[in-house]
mmCIF file of C-alpha atoms in Angstrom:
data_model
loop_
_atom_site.group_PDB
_atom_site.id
_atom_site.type_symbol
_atom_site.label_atom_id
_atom_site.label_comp_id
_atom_site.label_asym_id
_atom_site.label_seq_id
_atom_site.Cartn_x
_atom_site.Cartn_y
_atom_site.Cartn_z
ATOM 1 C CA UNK A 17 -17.006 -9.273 5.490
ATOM 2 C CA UNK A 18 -20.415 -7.763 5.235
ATOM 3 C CA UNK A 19 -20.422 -6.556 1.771
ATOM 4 C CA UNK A 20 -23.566 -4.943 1.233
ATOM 5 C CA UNK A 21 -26.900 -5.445 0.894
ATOM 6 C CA UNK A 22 -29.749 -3.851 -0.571
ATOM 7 C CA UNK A 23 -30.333 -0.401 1.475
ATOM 8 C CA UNK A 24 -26.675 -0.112 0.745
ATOM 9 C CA UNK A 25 -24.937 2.792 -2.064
ATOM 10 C CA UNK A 26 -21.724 1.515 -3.518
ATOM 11 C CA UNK A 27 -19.481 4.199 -5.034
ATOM 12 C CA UNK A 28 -15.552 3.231 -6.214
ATOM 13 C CA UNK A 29 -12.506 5.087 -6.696
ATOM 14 C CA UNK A 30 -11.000 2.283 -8.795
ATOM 15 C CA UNK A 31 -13.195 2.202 -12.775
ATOM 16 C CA UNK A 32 -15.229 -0.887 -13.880
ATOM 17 C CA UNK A 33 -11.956 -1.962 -15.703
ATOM 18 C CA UNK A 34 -10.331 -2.895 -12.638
ATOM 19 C CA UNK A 35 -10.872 -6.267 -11.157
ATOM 20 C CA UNK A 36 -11.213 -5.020 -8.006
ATOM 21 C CA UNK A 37 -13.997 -2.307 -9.081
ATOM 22 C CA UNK A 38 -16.039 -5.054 -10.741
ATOM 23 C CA UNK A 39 -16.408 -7.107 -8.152
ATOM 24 C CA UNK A 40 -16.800 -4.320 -5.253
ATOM 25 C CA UNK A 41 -18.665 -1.868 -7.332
ATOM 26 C CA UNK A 42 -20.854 -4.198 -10.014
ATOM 27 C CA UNK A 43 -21.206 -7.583 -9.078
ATOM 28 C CA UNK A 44 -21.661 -8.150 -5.536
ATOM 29 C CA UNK A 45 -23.526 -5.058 -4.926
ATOM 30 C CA UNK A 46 -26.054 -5.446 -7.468
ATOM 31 C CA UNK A 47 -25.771 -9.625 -6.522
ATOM 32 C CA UNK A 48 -27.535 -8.235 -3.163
ATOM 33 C CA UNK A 49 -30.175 -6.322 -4.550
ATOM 34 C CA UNK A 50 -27.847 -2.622 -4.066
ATOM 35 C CA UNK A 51 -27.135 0.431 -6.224
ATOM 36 C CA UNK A 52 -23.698 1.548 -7.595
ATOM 37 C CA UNK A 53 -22.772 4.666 -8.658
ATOM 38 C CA UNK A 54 -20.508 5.030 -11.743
ATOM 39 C CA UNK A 55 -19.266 8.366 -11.751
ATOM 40 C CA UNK A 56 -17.964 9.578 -15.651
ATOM 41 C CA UNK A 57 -14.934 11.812 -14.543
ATOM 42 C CA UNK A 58 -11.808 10.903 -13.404
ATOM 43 C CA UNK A 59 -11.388 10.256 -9.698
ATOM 44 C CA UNK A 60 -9.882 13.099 -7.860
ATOM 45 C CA UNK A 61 -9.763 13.605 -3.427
ATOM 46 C CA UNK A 62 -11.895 16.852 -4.188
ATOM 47 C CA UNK A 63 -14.168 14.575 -6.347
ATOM 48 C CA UNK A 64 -14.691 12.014 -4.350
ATOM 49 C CA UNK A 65 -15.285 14.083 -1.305
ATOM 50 C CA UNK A 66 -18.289 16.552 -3.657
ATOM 51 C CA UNK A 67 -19.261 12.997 -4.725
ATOM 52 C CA UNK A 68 -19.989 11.243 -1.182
ATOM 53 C CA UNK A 69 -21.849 14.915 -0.089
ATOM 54 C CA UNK A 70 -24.014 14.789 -3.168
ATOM 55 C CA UNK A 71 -24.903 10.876 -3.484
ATOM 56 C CA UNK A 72 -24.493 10.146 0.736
ATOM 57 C CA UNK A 73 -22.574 6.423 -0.442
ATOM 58 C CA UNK A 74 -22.439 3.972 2.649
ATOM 59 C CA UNK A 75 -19.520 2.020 1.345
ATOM 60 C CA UNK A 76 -16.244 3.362 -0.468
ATOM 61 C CA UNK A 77 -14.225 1.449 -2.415
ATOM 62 C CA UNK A 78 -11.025 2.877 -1.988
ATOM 63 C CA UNK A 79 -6.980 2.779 -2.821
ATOM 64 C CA UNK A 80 -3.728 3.767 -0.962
ATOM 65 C CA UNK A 81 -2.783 6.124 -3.337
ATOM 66 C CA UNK A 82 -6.218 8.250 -3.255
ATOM 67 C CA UNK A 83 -6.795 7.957 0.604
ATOM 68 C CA UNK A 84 -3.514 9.656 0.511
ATOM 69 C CA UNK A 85 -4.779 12.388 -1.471
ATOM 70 C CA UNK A 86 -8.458 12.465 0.656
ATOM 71 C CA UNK A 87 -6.308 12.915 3.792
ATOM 72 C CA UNK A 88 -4.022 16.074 2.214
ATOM 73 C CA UNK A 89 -7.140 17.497 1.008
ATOM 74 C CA UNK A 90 -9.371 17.234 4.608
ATOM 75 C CA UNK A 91 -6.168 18.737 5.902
ATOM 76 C CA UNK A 92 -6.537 21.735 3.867
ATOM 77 C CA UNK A 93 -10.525 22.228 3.859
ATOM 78 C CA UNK A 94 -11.094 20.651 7.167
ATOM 79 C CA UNK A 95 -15.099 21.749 6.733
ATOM 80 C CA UNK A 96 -15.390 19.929 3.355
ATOM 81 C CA UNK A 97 -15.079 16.445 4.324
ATOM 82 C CA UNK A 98 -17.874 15.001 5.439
ATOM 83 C CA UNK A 99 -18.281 11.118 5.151
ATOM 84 C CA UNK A 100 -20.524 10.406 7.687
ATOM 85 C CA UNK A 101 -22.833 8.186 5.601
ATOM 86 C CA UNK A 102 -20.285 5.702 4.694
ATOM 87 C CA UNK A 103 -20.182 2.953 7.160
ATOM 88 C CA UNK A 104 -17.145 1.117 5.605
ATOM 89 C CA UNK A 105 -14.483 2.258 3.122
ATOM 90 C CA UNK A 106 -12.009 -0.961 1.964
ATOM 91 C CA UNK A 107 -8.419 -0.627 0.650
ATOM 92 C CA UNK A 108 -6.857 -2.588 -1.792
ATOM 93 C CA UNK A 109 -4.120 -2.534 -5.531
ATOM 94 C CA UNK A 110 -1.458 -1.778 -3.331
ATOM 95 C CA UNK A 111 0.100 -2.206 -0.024
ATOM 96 C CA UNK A 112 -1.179 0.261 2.270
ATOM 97 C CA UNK A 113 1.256 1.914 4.839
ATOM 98 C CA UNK A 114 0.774 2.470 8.047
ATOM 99 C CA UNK A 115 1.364 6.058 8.218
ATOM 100 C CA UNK A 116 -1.538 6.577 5.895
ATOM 101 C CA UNK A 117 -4.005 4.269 8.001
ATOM 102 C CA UNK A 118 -2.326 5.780 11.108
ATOM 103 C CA UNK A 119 -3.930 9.408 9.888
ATOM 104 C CA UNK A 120 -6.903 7.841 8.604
ATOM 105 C CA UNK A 121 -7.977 6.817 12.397
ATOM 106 C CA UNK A 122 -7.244 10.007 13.532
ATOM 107 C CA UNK A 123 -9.018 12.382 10.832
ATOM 108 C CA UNK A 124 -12.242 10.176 10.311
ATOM 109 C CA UNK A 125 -12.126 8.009 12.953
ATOM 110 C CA UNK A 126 -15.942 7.105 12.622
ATOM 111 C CA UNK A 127 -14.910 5.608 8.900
ATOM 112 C CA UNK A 128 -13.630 2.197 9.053
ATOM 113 C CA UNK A 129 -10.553 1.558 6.993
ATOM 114 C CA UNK A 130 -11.238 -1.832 6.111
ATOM 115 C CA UNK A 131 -7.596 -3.267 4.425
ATOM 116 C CA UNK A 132 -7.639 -6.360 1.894
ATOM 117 C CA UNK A 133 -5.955 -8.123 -0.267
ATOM 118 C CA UNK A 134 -7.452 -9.418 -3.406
ATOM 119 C CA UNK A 135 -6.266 -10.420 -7.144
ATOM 120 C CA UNK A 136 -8.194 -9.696 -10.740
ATOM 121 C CA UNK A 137 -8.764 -13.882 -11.122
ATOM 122 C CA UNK A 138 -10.764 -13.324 -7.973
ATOM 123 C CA UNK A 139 -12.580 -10.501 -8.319
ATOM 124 C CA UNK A 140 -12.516 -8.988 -5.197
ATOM 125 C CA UNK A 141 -11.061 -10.171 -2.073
ATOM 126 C CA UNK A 142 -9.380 -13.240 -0.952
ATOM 127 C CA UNK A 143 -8.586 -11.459 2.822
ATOM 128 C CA UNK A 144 -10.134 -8.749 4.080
ATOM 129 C CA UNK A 145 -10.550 -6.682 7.804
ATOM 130 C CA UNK A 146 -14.320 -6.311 8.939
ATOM 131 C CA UNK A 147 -15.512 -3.574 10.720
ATOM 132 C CA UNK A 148 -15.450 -4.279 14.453
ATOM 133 C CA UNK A 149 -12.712 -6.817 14.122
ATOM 134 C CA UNK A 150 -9.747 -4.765 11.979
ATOM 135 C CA UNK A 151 -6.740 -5.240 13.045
ATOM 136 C CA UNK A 152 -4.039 -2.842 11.673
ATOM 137 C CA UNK A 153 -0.926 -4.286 9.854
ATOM 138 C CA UNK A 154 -2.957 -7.124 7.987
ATOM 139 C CA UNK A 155 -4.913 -7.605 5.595
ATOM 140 C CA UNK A 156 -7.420 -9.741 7.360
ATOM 141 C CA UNK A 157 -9.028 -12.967 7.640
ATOM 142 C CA UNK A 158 -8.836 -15.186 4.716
ATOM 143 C CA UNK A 159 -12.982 -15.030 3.510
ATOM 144 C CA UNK A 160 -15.103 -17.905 3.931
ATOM 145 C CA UNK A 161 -14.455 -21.269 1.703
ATOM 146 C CA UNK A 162 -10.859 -20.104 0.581
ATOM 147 C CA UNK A 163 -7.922 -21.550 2.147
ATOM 148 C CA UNK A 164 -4.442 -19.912 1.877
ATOM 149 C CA UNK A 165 -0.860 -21.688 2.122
ATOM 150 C CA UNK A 166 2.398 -19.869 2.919
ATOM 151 C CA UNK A 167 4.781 -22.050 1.091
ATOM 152 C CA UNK A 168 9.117 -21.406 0.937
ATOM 153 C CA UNK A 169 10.859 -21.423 -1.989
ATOM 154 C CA UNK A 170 10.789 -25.112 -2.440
ATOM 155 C CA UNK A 171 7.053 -25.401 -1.728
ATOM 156 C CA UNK A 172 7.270 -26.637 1.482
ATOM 157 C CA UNK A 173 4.450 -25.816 3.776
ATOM 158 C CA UNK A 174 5.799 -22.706 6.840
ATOM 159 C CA UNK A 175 4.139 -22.300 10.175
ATOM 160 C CA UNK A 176 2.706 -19.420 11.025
ATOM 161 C CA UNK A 177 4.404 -16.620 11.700
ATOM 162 C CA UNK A 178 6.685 -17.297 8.746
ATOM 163 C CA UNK A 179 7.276 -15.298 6.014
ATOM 164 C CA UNK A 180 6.655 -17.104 2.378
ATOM 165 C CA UNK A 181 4.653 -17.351 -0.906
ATOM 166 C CA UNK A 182 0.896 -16.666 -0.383
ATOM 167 C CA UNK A 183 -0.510 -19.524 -2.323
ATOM 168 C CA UNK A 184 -4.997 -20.315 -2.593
ATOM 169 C CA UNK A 185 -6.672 -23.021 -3.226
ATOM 170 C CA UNK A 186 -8.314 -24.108 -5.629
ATOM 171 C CA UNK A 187 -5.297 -25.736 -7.248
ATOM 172 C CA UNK A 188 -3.212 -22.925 -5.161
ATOM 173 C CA UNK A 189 -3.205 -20.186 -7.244
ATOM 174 C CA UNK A 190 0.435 -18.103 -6.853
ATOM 175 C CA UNK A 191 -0.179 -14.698 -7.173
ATOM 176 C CA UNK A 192 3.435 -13.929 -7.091
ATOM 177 C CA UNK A 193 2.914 -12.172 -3.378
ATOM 178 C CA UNK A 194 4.635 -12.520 -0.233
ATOM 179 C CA UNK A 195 3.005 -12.667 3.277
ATOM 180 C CA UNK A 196 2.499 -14.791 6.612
ATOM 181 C CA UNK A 197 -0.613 -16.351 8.517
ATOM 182 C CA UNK A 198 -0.182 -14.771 12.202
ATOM 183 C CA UNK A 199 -3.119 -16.048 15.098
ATOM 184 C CA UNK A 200 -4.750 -14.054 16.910
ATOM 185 C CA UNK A 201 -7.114 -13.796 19.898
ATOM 186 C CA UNK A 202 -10.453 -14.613 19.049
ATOM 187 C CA UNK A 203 -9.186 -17.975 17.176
ATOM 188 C CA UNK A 204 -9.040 -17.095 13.432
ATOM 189 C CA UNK A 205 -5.745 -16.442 11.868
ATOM 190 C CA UNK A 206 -4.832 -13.005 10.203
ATOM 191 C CA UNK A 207 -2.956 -12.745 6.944
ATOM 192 C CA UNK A 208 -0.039 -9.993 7.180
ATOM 193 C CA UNK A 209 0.298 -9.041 3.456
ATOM 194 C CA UNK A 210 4.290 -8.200 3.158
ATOM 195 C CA UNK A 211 4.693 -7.579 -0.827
ATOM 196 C CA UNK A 212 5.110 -8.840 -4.251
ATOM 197 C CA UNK A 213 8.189 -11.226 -4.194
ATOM 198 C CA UNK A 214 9.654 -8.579 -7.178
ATOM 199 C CA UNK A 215 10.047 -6.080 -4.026
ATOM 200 C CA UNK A 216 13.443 -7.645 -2.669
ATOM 201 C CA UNK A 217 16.648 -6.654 -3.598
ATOM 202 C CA UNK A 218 19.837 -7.467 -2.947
ATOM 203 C CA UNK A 219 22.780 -4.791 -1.829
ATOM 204 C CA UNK A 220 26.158 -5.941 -0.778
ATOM 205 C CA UNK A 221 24.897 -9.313 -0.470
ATOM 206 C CA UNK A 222 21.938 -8.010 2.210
ATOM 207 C CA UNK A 223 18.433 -8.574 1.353
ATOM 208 C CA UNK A 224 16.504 -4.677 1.013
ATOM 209 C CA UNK A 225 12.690 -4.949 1.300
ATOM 210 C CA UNK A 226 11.632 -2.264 -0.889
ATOM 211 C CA UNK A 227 8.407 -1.673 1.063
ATOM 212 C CA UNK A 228 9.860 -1.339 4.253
ATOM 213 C CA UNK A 229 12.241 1.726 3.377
ATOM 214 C CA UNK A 230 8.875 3.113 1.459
ATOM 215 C CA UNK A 231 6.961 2.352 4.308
ATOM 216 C CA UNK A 232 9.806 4.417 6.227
ATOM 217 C CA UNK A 233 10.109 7.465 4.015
ATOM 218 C CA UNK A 234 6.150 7.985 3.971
ATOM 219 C CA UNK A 235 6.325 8.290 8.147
ATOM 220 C CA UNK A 236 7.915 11.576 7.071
ATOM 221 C CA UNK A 237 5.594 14.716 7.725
ATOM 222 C CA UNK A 238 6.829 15.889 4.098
ATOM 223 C CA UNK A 239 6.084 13.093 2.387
ATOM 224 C CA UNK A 240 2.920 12.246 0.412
ATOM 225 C CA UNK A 241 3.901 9.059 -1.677
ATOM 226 C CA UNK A 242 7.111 7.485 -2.026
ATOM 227 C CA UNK A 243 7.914 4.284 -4.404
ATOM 228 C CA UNK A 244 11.439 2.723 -3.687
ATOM 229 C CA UNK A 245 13.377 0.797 -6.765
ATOM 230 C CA UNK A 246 16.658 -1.231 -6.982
ATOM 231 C CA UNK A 247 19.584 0.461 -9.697
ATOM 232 C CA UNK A 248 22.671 -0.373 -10.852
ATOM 233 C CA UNK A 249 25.422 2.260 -9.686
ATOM 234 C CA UNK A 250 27.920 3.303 -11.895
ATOM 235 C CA UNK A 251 30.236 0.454 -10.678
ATOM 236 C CA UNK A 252 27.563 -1.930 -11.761
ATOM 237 C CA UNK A 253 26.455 -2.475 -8.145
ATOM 238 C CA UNK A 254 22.709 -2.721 -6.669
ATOM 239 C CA UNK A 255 21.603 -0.186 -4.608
ATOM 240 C CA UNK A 256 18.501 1.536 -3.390
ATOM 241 C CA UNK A 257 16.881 4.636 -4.966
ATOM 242 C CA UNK A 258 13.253 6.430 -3.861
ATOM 243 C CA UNK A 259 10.879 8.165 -5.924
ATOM 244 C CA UNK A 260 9.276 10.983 -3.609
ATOM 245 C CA UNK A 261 6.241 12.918 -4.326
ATOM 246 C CA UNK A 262 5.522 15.954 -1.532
ATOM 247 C CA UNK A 263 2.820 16.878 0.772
ATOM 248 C CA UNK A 264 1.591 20.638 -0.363
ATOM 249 C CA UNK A 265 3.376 23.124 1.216
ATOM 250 C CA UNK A 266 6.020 20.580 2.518
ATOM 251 C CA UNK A 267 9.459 21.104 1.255
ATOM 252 C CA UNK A 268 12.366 18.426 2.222
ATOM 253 C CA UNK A 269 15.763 17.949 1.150
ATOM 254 C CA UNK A 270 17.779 14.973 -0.447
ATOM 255 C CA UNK A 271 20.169 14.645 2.258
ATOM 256 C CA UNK A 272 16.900 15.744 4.979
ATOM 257 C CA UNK A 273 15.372 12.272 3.819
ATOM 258 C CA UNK A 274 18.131 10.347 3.233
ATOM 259 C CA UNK A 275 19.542 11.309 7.086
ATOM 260 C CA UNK A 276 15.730 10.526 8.304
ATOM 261 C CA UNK A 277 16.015 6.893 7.290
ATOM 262 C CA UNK A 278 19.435 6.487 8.545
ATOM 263 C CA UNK A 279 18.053 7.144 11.596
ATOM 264 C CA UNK A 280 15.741 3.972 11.553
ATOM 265 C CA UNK A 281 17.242 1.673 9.375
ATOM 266 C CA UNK A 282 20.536 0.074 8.452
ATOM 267 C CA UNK A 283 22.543 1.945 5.929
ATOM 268 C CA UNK A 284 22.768 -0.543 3.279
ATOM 269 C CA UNK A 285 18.656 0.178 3.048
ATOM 270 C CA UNK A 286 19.062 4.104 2.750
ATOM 271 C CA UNK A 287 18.442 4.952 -0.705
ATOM 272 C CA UNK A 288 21.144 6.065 -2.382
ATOM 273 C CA UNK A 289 19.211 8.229 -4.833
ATOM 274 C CA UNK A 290 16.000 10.553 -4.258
ATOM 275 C CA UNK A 291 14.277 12.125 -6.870
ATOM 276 C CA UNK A 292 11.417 14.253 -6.783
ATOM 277 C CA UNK A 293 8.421 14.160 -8.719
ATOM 278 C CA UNK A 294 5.136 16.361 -8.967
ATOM 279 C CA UNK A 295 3.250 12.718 -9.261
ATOM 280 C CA UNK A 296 4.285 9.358 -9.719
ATOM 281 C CA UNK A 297 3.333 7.776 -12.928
ATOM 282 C CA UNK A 298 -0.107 5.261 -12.966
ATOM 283 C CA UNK A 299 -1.109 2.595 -15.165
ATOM 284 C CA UNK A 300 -4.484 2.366 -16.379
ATOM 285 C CA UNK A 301 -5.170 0.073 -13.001
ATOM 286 C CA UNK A 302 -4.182 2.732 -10.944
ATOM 287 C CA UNK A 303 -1.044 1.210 -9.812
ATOM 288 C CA UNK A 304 2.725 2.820 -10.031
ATOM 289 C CA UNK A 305 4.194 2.838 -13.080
ATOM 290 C CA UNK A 306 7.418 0.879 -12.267
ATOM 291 C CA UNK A 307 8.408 0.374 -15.666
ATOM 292 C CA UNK A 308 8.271 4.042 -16.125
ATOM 293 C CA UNK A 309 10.190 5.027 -13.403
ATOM 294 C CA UNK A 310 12.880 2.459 -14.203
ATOM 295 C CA UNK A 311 13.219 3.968 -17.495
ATOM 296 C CA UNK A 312 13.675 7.333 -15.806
ATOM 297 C CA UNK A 313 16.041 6.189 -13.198
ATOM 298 C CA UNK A 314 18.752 5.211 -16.031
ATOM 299 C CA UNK A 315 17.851 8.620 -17.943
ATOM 300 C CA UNK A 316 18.984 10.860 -14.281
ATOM 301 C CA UNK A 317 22.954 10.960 -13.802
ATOM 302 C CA UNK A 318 24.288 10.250 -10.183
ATOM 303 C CA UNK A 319 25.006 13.560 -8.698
ATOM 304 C CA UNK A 320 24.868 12.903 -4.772
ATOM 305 C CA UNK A 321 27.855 11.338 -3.033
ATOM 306 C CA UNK A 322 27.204 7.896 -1.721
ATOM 307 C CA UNK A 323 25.597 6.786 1.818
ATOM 308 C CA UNK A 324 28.129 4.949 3.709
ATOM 309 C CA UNK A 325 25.994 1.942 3.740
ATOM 310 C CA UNK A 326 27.717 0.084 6.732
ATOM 311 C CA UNK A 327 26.609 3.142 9.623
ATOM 312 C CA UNK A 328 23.132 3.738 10.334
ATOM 313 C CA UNK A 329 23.447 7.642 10.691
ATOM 314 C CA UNK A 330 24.075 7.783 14.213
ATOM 315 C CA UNK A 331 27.491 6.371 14.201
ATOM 316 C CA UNK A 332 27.000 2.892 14.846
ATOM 317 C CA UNK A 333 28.519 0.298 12.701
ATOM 318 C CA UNK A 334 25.974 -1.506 11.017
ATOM 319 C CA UNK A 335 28.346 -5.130 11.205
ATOM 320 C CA UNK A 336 29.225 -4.674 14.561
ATOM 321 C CA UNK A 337 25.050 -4.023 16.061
ATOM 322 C CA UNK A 338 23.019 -6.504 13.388
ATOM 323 C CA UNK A 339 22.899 -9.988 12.834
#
């Protein structure tokens, strides 16, 4: 990826303390001879957007979680959102849905959304779109003198195409993240990030990808961000439940969003729980809290009746239509 060079004006959501700030917004910018800006306040989409008209940044450092926020806000003040002097923006500290990249392309189409994948013992990027050559649902190609393994449970080497451990070289390095080397046209290989190992679940004895039924519940037009979590019932049994945090001026139902995932996915990955929330809580990376919201999930009684987890909302028995 072309990361900069010296006509080039860095400015990051993410603070210095981040991994992925100090490499995108300190080191290899200033490595290339260009300037940063390090903005005191607190990042918000209002911010940001005041921040890029004042200061006319060519390359954003960005997260899910704020482009989320940038997009709600240009929806609202449409004439306030000019970014037409940055020539890349990159994504990265969490899995970025395609919903939100979907609206990305169509508000500021002229911005590439450049999605990566990177860990703080790197410093920046181990996989990483370029502009010209993205290609929507990965993270990627794996960067220059870095190799990457996909590896099953018992270490064993996949194909690609198959879904395992993301392990680099040198000494392969196991982040603890799950993903798959796909080919594609021009000869290079693309790396689909598909989540932390910690984001599968089991529910009557069916494996639940967390980020799938997120990914799912943010293609609502209501929904703004959405974190999904295993619980125990009050039988003692796993079962899904989603944190949901509104678009402004959206309002949406329990049973509205439970019936909108029935509709396109099995039951058993409906959650069974939705709770609402104003935000969802951060650490001081940026990412959700999910220790937080565990704590809060055991503090909320079960009030909703159950989602019959073997129909998938249109009447069709889940056994009987899936393998």
């Amino acid at each position: 990826m072309n990361s900069g060079g010296p006509h080039d004006l860095t400015l990051s959501v993410p603070r210095l303390f981040f991994g992925y700030a100090t490499g995108g917004n300190l080191l290899f910018p200033l490595s290339v001879g260009g300037t940063s800006i390090l903005a005191p306040e607190w990042p918000t989409a209002e911010g940001i957007f005041n921040q890029v008209k004042c200061h006319r940044p060519t390359i954003l450092i960005n997260t899910p979680a704020m482009i989320a926020k940038m997009l709600d806000w240009a929806e609202q003040h449409p004439n306030e959102c000019d970014l037409s002097s940055i020539r890349l923006m990159t994504s990265a500290g969490e899995k970025l849905p395609s919903s939100i990249y979907d609206r990305w392309v169509r508000i500021f189409p002229n911005t590439p959304l450049c999605d990566g994948l990177g860990f703080a013992e790197h410093w920046y990027f181990v996989s990483v779109n370029r502009p010209g050559e993205i290609r929507p649902g990965t993270v990627g190609r794996i960067i220059p003198s870095l190799d990457v393994m996909i590896c099953d449970e018992e270490g064993k080497q996949l194909s690609d195409g198959e879904e395992g451990a993301a392990s680099f070289r040198d000494g392969w390095f196991v982040p603890g993240d799950l993903a798959k080397l796909v080919p594609d046209i021009d000869g290079h290989r693309r790396l689909v990030y598909v989540g932390r190992s910690g984001s599968y679940f089991k529910v009557s004895g069916r494996w639940v990808n967390a980020d799938e039924v997120t990914d799912t519940l943010l293609q609502h037009s209501a929904v703004a961000e959405c974190t999904v979590l295993p619980y125990e019932d009050q039988g003692g049994l796993t079962k899904p439940a989603a944190f949901v945090v509104l678009r402004p001026d959206h309002q949406v139902d329990e049973d509205t969003l439970k019936t909108y995932v029935l509709t396109k996915l099995e039951g058993y990955k409906c959650p069974q729980r939705v709770i609402f929330l104003a935000e969802l809580p951060r650490t001081p990376l940026g990412k959700v809290d999910l220790a937080a919201l565990k704590r809060q999930l055991k503090e909320i009684p079960t009030t909703q009746p159950a989602v019959d987890e073997h129909e998938d909302g249109l009447g069709i028995d889940i056994d009987e239509t899936s393998s």
